[in-house]
Coordinates of C-alpha atoms in Angstrom, one line a residue:
M1 CA -8.7 27.1 -34.9
N2 CA -8.5 27.5 -31.2
N3 CA -11.2 24.7 -30.3
Q4 CA -9.2 22.4 -32.4
I5 CA -5.8 23.3 -30.9
N6 CA -7.1 23.4 -27.5
D7 CA -8.7 19.9 -27.9
L8 CA -5.3 18.7 -29.1
L9 CA -3.4 20.1 -26.1
G10 CA -6.0 18.4 -23.8
F11 CA -5.5 15.0 -25.6
L12 CA -1.6 15.2 -25.2
A13 CA -1.8 16.0 -21.7
D14 CA -4.1 13.1 -21.1
S15 CA -2.4 10.6 -23.1
P16 CA 1.2 10.1 -21.3
T17 CA 1.4 6.4 -22.9
P18 CA -0.1 4.6 -26.0
F19 CA -2.5 2.9 -23.5
H20 CA -3.8 6.3 -22.5
A21 CA -4.0 7.5 -26.0
V22 CA -6.0 4.7 -27.3
K23 CA -8.5 4.7 -24.3
N24 CA -9.1 8.5 -25.0
I25 CA -9.4 7.9 -28.7
S26 CA -12.0 5.1 -28.0
R27 CA -14.0 7.4 -26.0
R28 CA -14.0 10.1 -28.8
L29 CA -15.1 7.2 -31.2
E30 CA -17.9 6.0 -29.2
G31 CA -19.1 9.5 -28.7
A32 CA -19.3 9.8 -32.3
G33 CA -21.2 6.8 -32.8
F34 CA -18.5 4.0 -33.5
K35 CA -19.0 0.5 -32.3
R36 CA -16.3 -1.6 -30.8
L37 CA -15.7 -4.9 -32.3
E38 CA -13.9 -7.8 -30.3
E39 CA -11.4 -9.8 -32.1
A40 CA -12.3 -13.0 -30.3
K41 CA -15.9 -12.6 -31.4
A42 CA -17.6 -13.1 -34.9
W43 CA -18.0 -9.9 -37.0
D44 CA -21.5 -9.9 -38.6
I45 CA -21.3 -6.5 -40.6
K46 CA -24.2 -6.5 -43.2
Q47 CA -24.8 -2.9 -43.1
P48 CA -22.7 0.3 -43.6
G49 CA -21.6 1.7 -40.1
N50 CA -18.8 3.0 -38.0
Y51 CA -16.7 0.4 -36.1
Y52 CA -13.2 0.2 -34.2
V53 CA -11.1 -2.4 -32.9
V54 CA -8.4 -2.5 -30.1
R55 CA -5.4 -4.7 -29.7
N56 CA -3.2 -4.9 -26.6
D57 CA -5.0 -1.9 -25.4
S58 CA -2.2 0.2 -27.2
S59 CA -3.2 0.0 -31.0
L60 CA -6.5 0.9 -32.7
I61 CA -8.1 0.7 -36.2
A62 CA -11.2 2.6 -36.9
M63 CA -13.5 2.6 -39.9
R64 CA -16.4 4.1 -41.6
L65 CA -17.7 1.5 -43.8
D66 CA -20.1 2.5 -46.8
Q67 CA -19.7 -0.5 -48.9
V68 CA -19.6 -3.8 -46.7
S69 CA -19.2 -6.3 -49.7
G70 CA -17.4 -6.1 -52.9
D71 CA -14.1 -4.8 -53.7
A72 CA -14.6 -1.0 -53.3
G73 CA -11.3 -0.3 -51.5
F74 CA -10.1 1.7 -48.4
R75 CA -8.9 5.2 -47.9
M76 CA -6.5 4.8 -44.9
V77 CA -4.5 7.0 -42.7
G78 CA -1.8 5.4 -40.5
A79 CA 0.1 7.0 -37.5
H80 CA 1.8 5.4 -34.4
T81 CA 0.8 5.7 -30.8
D82 CA 4.0 5.5 -29.1
S83 CA 7.0 7.9 -28.5
P84 CA 10.6 7.7 -27.3
C85 CA 10.6 7.4 -23.3
L86 CA 12.2 5.9 -20.4
K87 CA 10.5 2.7 -19.4
V88 CA 10.5 1.1 -15.8
K89 CA 12.3 -2.1 -15.5
P90 CA 10.5 -5.0 -13.9
R91 CA 12.4 -5.0 -10.6
A92 CA 12.1 -1.4 -10.4
T93 CA 13.7 0.2 -7.5
Q94 CA 17.1 0.4 -6.2
C95 CA 18.1 1.7 -2.6
R96 CA 21.6 3.8 -3.0
D97 CA 23.3 6.1 -0.7
G98 CA 19.8 7.0 1.2
Y99 CA 17.5 7.3 -1.9
V100 CA 15.1 4.9 -3.6
M101 CA 16.0 5.1 -7.2
L102 CA 13.8 4.0 -10.2
A103 CA 15.5 1.8 -12.6
V104 CA 14.6 2.6 -16.4
E105 CA 15.3 1.3 -19.8
V106 CA 15.5 3.5 -22.9
Y107 CA 12.7 3.0 -25.2
G108 CA 13.2 4.0 -28.8
G109 CA 15.7 6.8 -30.0
A110 CA 15.3 9.2 -27.2
L111 CA 17.2 12.4 -27.0
L112 CA 18.4 11.7 -23.5
N113 CA 19.9 15.0 -22.2
P114 CA 16.3 16.7 -21.9
W115 CA 15.2 14.0 -19.6
F116 CA 17.3 15.3 -16.8
D117 CA 16.3 18.1 -14.2
R118 CA 12.6 17.8 -15.2
D119 CA 9.5 16.9 -13.2
L120 CA 8.6 13.4 -14.0
G121 CA 5.3 11.3 -13.6
L122 CA 4.7 7.6 -14.0
A123 CA 1.9 6.2 -16.1
G124 CA 1.0 2.8 -17.9
R125 CA -0.6 -0.4 -17.5
I126 CA -0.6 -2.5 -14.5
N127 CA -2.0 -6.1 -14.4
I128 CA -3.4 -7.4 -11.1
K129 CA -4.8 -10.6 -9.5
T130 CA -7.9 -10.1 -7.4
S131 CA -8.8 -12.1 -4.2
T132 CA -10.9 -14.4 -6.4
G133 CA -8.0 -15.3 -8.6
A134 CA -9.1 -13.1 -11.7
I135 CA -6.6 -11.4 -13.7
T136 CA -7.3 -7.9 -14.8
S137 CA -5.7 -4.7 -15.7
R138 CA -5.7 -1.0 -14.8
L139 CA -4.3 2.2 -16.4
L140 CA -2.2 4.3 -13.9
R141 CA -1.3 8.0 -14.3
T142 CA 0.0 9.9 -11.3
D143 CA -1.5 13.4 -11.0
R144 CA 1.7 15.0 -9.8
P145 CA 5.6 14.7 -10.3
V146 CA 7.0 11.7 -8.4
A147 CA 10.6 11.3 -9.9
F148 CA 13.6 13.5 -11.1
I149 CA 16.8 12.6 -12.8
P150 CA 19.3 15.2 -11.5
S151 CA 22.2 16.3 -13.4
L152 CA 25.7 16.2 -12.2
A153 CA 26.5 19.6 -10.8
I154 CA 29.0 21.6 -13.0
H155 CA 31.4 22.0 -10.0
L156 CA 32.0 18.1 -9.9
D157 CA 32.4 18.1 -13.7
R158 CA 33.9 21.2 -15.2
S159 CA 33.9 20.0 -18.7
A160 CA 30.2 19.3 -18.8
N161 CA 29.3 22.0 -21.3
E162 CA 32.1 20.6 -23.6
G163 CA 30.1 17.4 -24.1
R164 CA 28.8 14.9 -21.3
N165 CA 28.4 11.4 -22.1
I166 CA 25.4 9.6 -20.7
D167 CA 25.8 6.1 -19.5
R168 CA 22.3 4.7 -19.7
Q169 CA 22.8 2.2 -16.9
K170 CA 24.4 4.4 -14.3
H171 CA 23.1 8.0 -15.1
L172 CA 19.2 7.4 -15.8
P173 CA 17.9 6.0 -12.8
A174 CA 15.5 8.4 -11.2
V175 CA 15.3 9.7 -7.7
L176 CA 11.9 8.7 -6.2
M177 CA 12.3 9.1 -2.3
R178 CA 14.6 9.4 0.6
T179 CA 15.0 6.2 2.7
D180 CA 17.0 4.8 5.5
E181 CA 16.2 1.1 4.4
D182 CA 18.0 -1.4 2.5
Q183 CA 15.3 -2.2 0.0
H184 CA 11.9 -1.0 -0.8
D185 CA 8.7 -2.8 -2.5
F186 CA 7.7 -0.8 -5.3
E187 CA 4.5 -3.1 -5.9
D188 CA 3.1 -1.6 -2.5
L189 CA 3.5 1.9 -4.0
L190 CA 1.5 0.7 -7.0
K191 CA -1.2 -0.6 -4.9
T192 CA -1.3 2.6 -2.9
W193 CA -1.9 4.6 -6.2
L194 CA -4.3 2.2 -7.7
T195 CA -6.5 2.2 -4.3
K196 CA -6.4 6.0 -4.3
E197 CA -7.9 6.0 -7.8
E198 CA -10.3 3.2 -7.1
P199 CA -10.8 2.7 -3.4
E200 CA -12.9 -0.5 -4.0
L201 CA -10.5 -2.1 -6.3
D202 CA -9.7 -5.7 -5.3
I203 CA -6.0 -6.3 -5.4
A204 CA -4.4 -9.5 -4.1
S205 CA -1.2 -9.0 -5.9
I206 CA 0.5 -7.1 -8.7
L207 CA 1.3 -9.5 -11.5
S208 CA 3.3 -7.2 -13.8
F209 CA 3.4 -3.8 -15.2
E210 CA 4.4 -1.5 -18.4
L211 CA 5.1 1.8 -16.8
S212 CA 6.9 4.8 -18.2
L213 CA 8.2 8.1 -16.9
H214 CA 6.5 11.2 -18.6
D215 CA 7.2 15.0 -18.4
C216 CA 4.4 16.7 -16.1
Q217 CA 4.9 20.1 -17.8
Q218 CA 1.6 20.8 -19.5
P219 CA 1.3 21.2 -23.3
A220 CA 1.4 24.9 -24.3
L221 CA 1.4 27.4 -27.0
V222 CA 4.6 29.3 -27.4
G223 CA 6.0 32.0 -29.9
L224 CA 5.3 35.8 -29.7
H225 CA 2.0 35.1 -31.6
D226 CA 1.1 31.6 -30.1
E227 CA 1.9 30.1 -33.4
F228 CA 3.7 26.9 -32.1
I229 CA 2.8 24.1 -30.0
A230 CA 5.1 22.8 -27.3
S231 CA 4.7 19.3 -25.8
A232 CA 5.9 16.0 -25.2
R233 CA 4.7 13.1 -27.8
L234 CA 3.7 15.5 -30.7
D235 CA 5.6 12.5 -32.6
N236 CA 3.2 11.1 -33.1
L237 CA 0.1 11.8 -31.1
L238 CA -0.3 14.9 -33.3
S239 CA -1.0 12.7 -36.3
C240 CA -3.3 10.4 -34.2
H241 CA -5.4 13.3 -33.2
A242 CA -5.7 14.8 -36.7
A243 CA -6.6 11.3 -38.2
T244 CA -9.3 10.6 -35.6
E245 CA -10.8 14.1 -36.1
A246 CA -10.7 13.7 -39.9
L247 CA -12.2 10.4 -39.7
I248 CA -15.2 11.5 -37.4
A249 CA -15.8 14.6 -39.5
S250 CA -15.7 12.8 -42.8
T251 CA -18.7 12.1 -45.0
G252 CA -17.4 9.6 -47.8
P253 CA -19.3 8.0 -49.6
V254 CA -16.1 5.5 -49.5
N255 CA -14.6 3.1 -47.0
R256 CA -12.3 5.1 -44.7
M257 CA -10.1 3.7 -41.9
I258 CA -7.5 5.0 -39.5
V259 CA -4.8 2.6 -38.3
L260 CA -2.7 3.6 -35.5
N261 CA -0.1 1.1 -34.4
D262 CA 2.1 1.0 -31.3
H263 CA 6.0 0.3 -31.4
E264 CA 6.9 2.2 -34.3
E265 CA 9.7 3.7 -32.4
V266 CA 11.4 0.3 -31.9
G267 CA 10.8 -1.1 -35.2
S268 CA 7.1 -2.1 -35.3
A269 CA 7.8 -5.9 -34.9
S270 CA 4.9 -6.9 -32.6
T271 CA 1.4 -8.3 -32.6
S272 CA 0.1 -4.7 -32.3
G273 CA 2.8 -3.0 -34.5
A274 CA 2.9 -2.3 -38.3
A275 CA 4.9 -5.2 -39.0
G276 CA 2.4 -7.6 -37.3
P277 CA -0.8 -8.9 -38.7
F278 CA -3.3 -6.5 -37.0
L279 CA -4.2 -4.5 -40.2
E280 CA -4.1 -7.4 -42.5
S281 CA -6.4 -9.5 -40.1
V282 CA -8.9 -6.6 -40.1
L283 CA -9.0 -6.4 -43.8
S284 CA -9.3 -9.9 -44.3
R285 CA -12.3 -10.2 -42.2
L286 CA -13.8 -7.3 -43.9
C287 CA -13.3 -8.7 -47.4
R288 CA -13.8 -12.2 -46.5
D289 CA -11.7 -14.0 -49.2
H290 CA -8.3 -13.5 -50.9
E291 CA -9.8 -12.5 -54.2
I292 CA -11.9 -9.5 -52.9
L293 CA -9.1 -8.4 -50.7
G294 CA -6.6 -8.5 -53.6
R295 CA -9.1 -6.4 -55.7
S296 CA -9.8 -4.0 -52.7
L297 CA -6.2 -3.4 -52.1
E298 CA -5.5 -2.2 -55.5
R299 CA -8.3 0.2 -55.3
S300 CA -6.9 1.4 -51.9
M301 CA -4.4 3.8 -50.6
L302 CA -2.6 4.8 -47.3
I303 CA -1.4 8.2 -46.1
S304 CA 1.4 7.3 -43.4
A305 CA 1.2 10.6 -41.1
D306 CA 4.5 10.9 -39.0
N307 CA 6.1 14.1 -38.3
A308 CA 8.8 15.4 -40.4
H309 CA 12.1 17.4 -39.9
A310 CA 11.6 21.2 -40.1
V311 CA 14.8 23.0 -40.8
H312 CA 16.6 24.0 -37.6
P313 CA 17.7 27.7 -38.0
N314 CA 20.9 26.7 -35.8
Y315 CA 21.8 23.7 -37.6
A316 CA 20.5 24.6 -41.2
D317 CA 23.6 22.9 -42.7
R318 CA 22.2 19.4 -41.6
H319 CA 19.5 19.6 -44.4
E320 CA 19.4 19.1 -48.0
P321 CA 19.9 22.7 -49.4
D322 CA 16.6 22.8 -51.6
H323 CA 14.6 20.6 -49.1
R324 CA 14.2 22.7 -45.8
P325 CA 10.7 22.4 -44.6
L326 CA 9.4 25.1 -42.4
M327 CA 6.8 25.0 -39.5
N328 CA 3.3 26.4 -40.4
A329 CA 4.1 26.3 -44.1
G330 CA 2.0 23.0 -44.8
P331 CA 2.3 19.1 -44.6
V332 CA 5.7 17.7 -45.7
I333 CA 5.8 15.0 -48.3
K334 CA 8.8 12.7 -47.5
I335 CA 10.7 10.8 -50.1
N336 CA 13.6 8.4 -49.9
H337 CA 14.4 6.4 -52.8
N338 CA 16.0 3.5 -50.7
Q339 CA 12.4 3.0 -49.5
N340 CA 12.9 4.2 -45.9
Y341 CA 9.8 6.1 -46.8
A342 CA 7.1 4.5 -49.1
T343 CA 6.3 7.6 -51.3
N344 CA 6.6 7.1 -55.1
S345 CA 5.6 9.3 -57.9
E346 CA 2.0 8.1 -58.1
S347 CA 1.2 8.4 -54.5
E348 CA 2.9 11.7 -54.0
A349 CA 0.9 13.2 -57.3
L350 CA -2.5 12.0 -55.4
F351 CA -1.5 13.5 -52.2
R352 CA -0.6 16.6 -54.0
V353 CA -3.9 17.0 -56.0
V354 CA -5.8 16.4 -52.7
C355 CA -3.9 19.2 -51.1
E356 CA -4.3 21.5 -54.2
S357 CA -8.1 20.7 -53.9
N358 CA -8.3 21.7 -50.4
N359 CA -6.3 24.8 -50.9
I360 CA -3.7 23.3 -48.6
N361 CA 0.3 24.2 -49.1
Y362 CA 2.6 21.2 -49.1
Q363 CA 6.3 20.8 -49.0
S364 CA 8.8 18.1 -49.7
F365 CA 11.6 16.5 -47.8
V366 CA 14.7 14.3 -48.5
M367 CA 17.6 13.5 -46.1
R368 CA 21.2 14.7 -47.1
S369 CA 22.9 12.1 -49.0
D370 CA 25.4 11.8 -46.6
L371 CA 23.1 11.3 -43.6
G372 CA 21.1 8.3 -42.8
C373 CA 17.3 8.4 -42.9
G374 CA 14.6 7.3 -40.4
S375 CA 11.7 5.4 -41.3
T376 CA 7.9 5.2 -40.6
I377 CA 5.0 2.6 -40.5
G378 CA 4.7 3.4 -44.1
P379 CA 7.0 1.1 -46.1
I380 CA 6.3 -1.6 -43.2
T381 CA 2.6 -1.4 -44.0
A382 CA 3.1 -1.1 -47.7
T383 CA 5.3 -4.2 -47.5
R384 CA 2.8 -6.3 -45.0
V385 CA -0.5 -5.7 -47.0
G386 CA 0.7 -4.3 -50.5
V387 CA -1.1 -0.9 -50.6
R388 CA 0.0 2.0 -52.3
T389 CA 1.5 4.7 -49.8
V390 CA 2.5 7.9 -49.4
D391 CA 4.6 9.3 -46.4
I392 CA 3.9 12.8 -45.0
G393 CA 3.8 14.7 -41.7
V394 CA 3.9 18.2 -40.3
A395 CA 7.2 19.7 -39.7
Q396 CA 8.7 19.8 -36.2
L397 CA 11.7 20.6 -34.1
G398 CA 13.1 18.8 -31.2
M399 CA 12.0 15.5 -32.6
H400 CA 12.4 12.5 -29.9
S401 CA 12.9 15.1 -27.2
I402 CA 11.1 15.0 -24.1
R403 CA 9.4 18.3 -25.3
E404 CA 9.0 19.0 -29.0
L405 CA 7.7 21.9 -31.1
A406 CA 5.4 22.1 -33.9
G407 CA 3.2 24.6 -35.7
V408 CA -0.2 25.4 -34.8
K409 CA -1.5 26.1 -38.5
D410 CA 0.2 22.7 -39.6
Q411 CA -2.0 20.7 -37.1
V412 CA -5.2 22.5 -38.5
D413 CA -4.0 21.9 -42.1
L414 CA -3.2 18.3 -41.4
A415 CA -6.6 17.5 -40.2
H416 CA -8.1 19.4 -43.1
V417 CA -6.2 17.6 -45.8
L418 CA -6.8 14.1 -44.1
R419 CA -10.5 14.7 -44.1
G420 CA -10.1 16.1 -47.7
F421 CA -8.3 12.6 -48.7
F422 CA -11.4 10.7 -47.1
D423 CA -13.9 12.7 -48.9
Y424 CA -12.1 13.4 -52.3
P425 CA -14.8 12.6 -55.1
D426 CA -13.0 11.7 -58.1
W427 CA -10.6 8.9 -57.2
P428 CA -8.7 7.3 -60.0
F429 CA -9.0 3.8 -58.9

């Protein structure tokens, strides 16, 4: 257990953005013998093997193919690589009252209060033009805190603890540095950081960037007995890590696949999101014609793995009385009859059988009838490609905060049950 959890902590620390997460997962896959396929090139897959595909540097599909012809179907696990955060605006810097401020936009449904008074780094993808006119990209991750969003002192707002409203435009710009100038060239700063990482890098100009702030506090085990994981981006890099490790460890003999999409937190509507054509394109190229694809999908199943709401002991009344998941008590089956989750009685039954055959406890979750329900890539993928789907995930607290909490045992159990799904011998279709 310790090796697996320590590996997860390292992965979380090294993956401040979806770009970094996909790069790190790609390295793991290649170390396990997976071959990268390029979407722009022909795929000549005639023998069983291990492959992966990357789109936009932020989404990834990996597969272990045991039957490369016919309509054998696929066992798939889906998760998402993105998390709510603060993204840097194109005209990034503002000089105000003696400070250089970094302008940001809220990405996804972030809890904003926890972003104040924390040591923040900067990470993401930068597109550059070289002196020869070539266009290329690089990933950036500052190795130390470079920004800070300070709270207003209570002396200047005596009602702060009674509920302070956050103006996203006025209150979230981050302090970057002191200045006596009227303007500051953010691109010069990016060049300096990139050149420090790669001294020989040829940078004629910065063309564009996708950067976000991230918490520099390292992931950690917390609790009296180290039974919890505290980290940024547990939703949903925890599931990405478990799915990757389960795929690498699985033995089949079936077609197994992980689908890790970007942009889930903003609705999945992108070329690399679950509502886009990425998975459908990969499946079509593997199955070669619509007849085979249709029969194959009828023999397939997707586990959509995205974290669930553990019962909060200070707000237990916000949960359905008989559906209060606990951390370290097993994966949670998520059910919503209005289809915000894709679970139905058939897919739920199949997942329960896999859990029981692997001696893994499981729980169930439904939202209170008087509260709205979130969603996942599950119903989006099911709608897009027509695959039976079950929505599950480990129970966590602090969802969408800059620092979240999940159970150590749950991460181990999730990886175990996902591998059990890949390797389950007696599938009914």
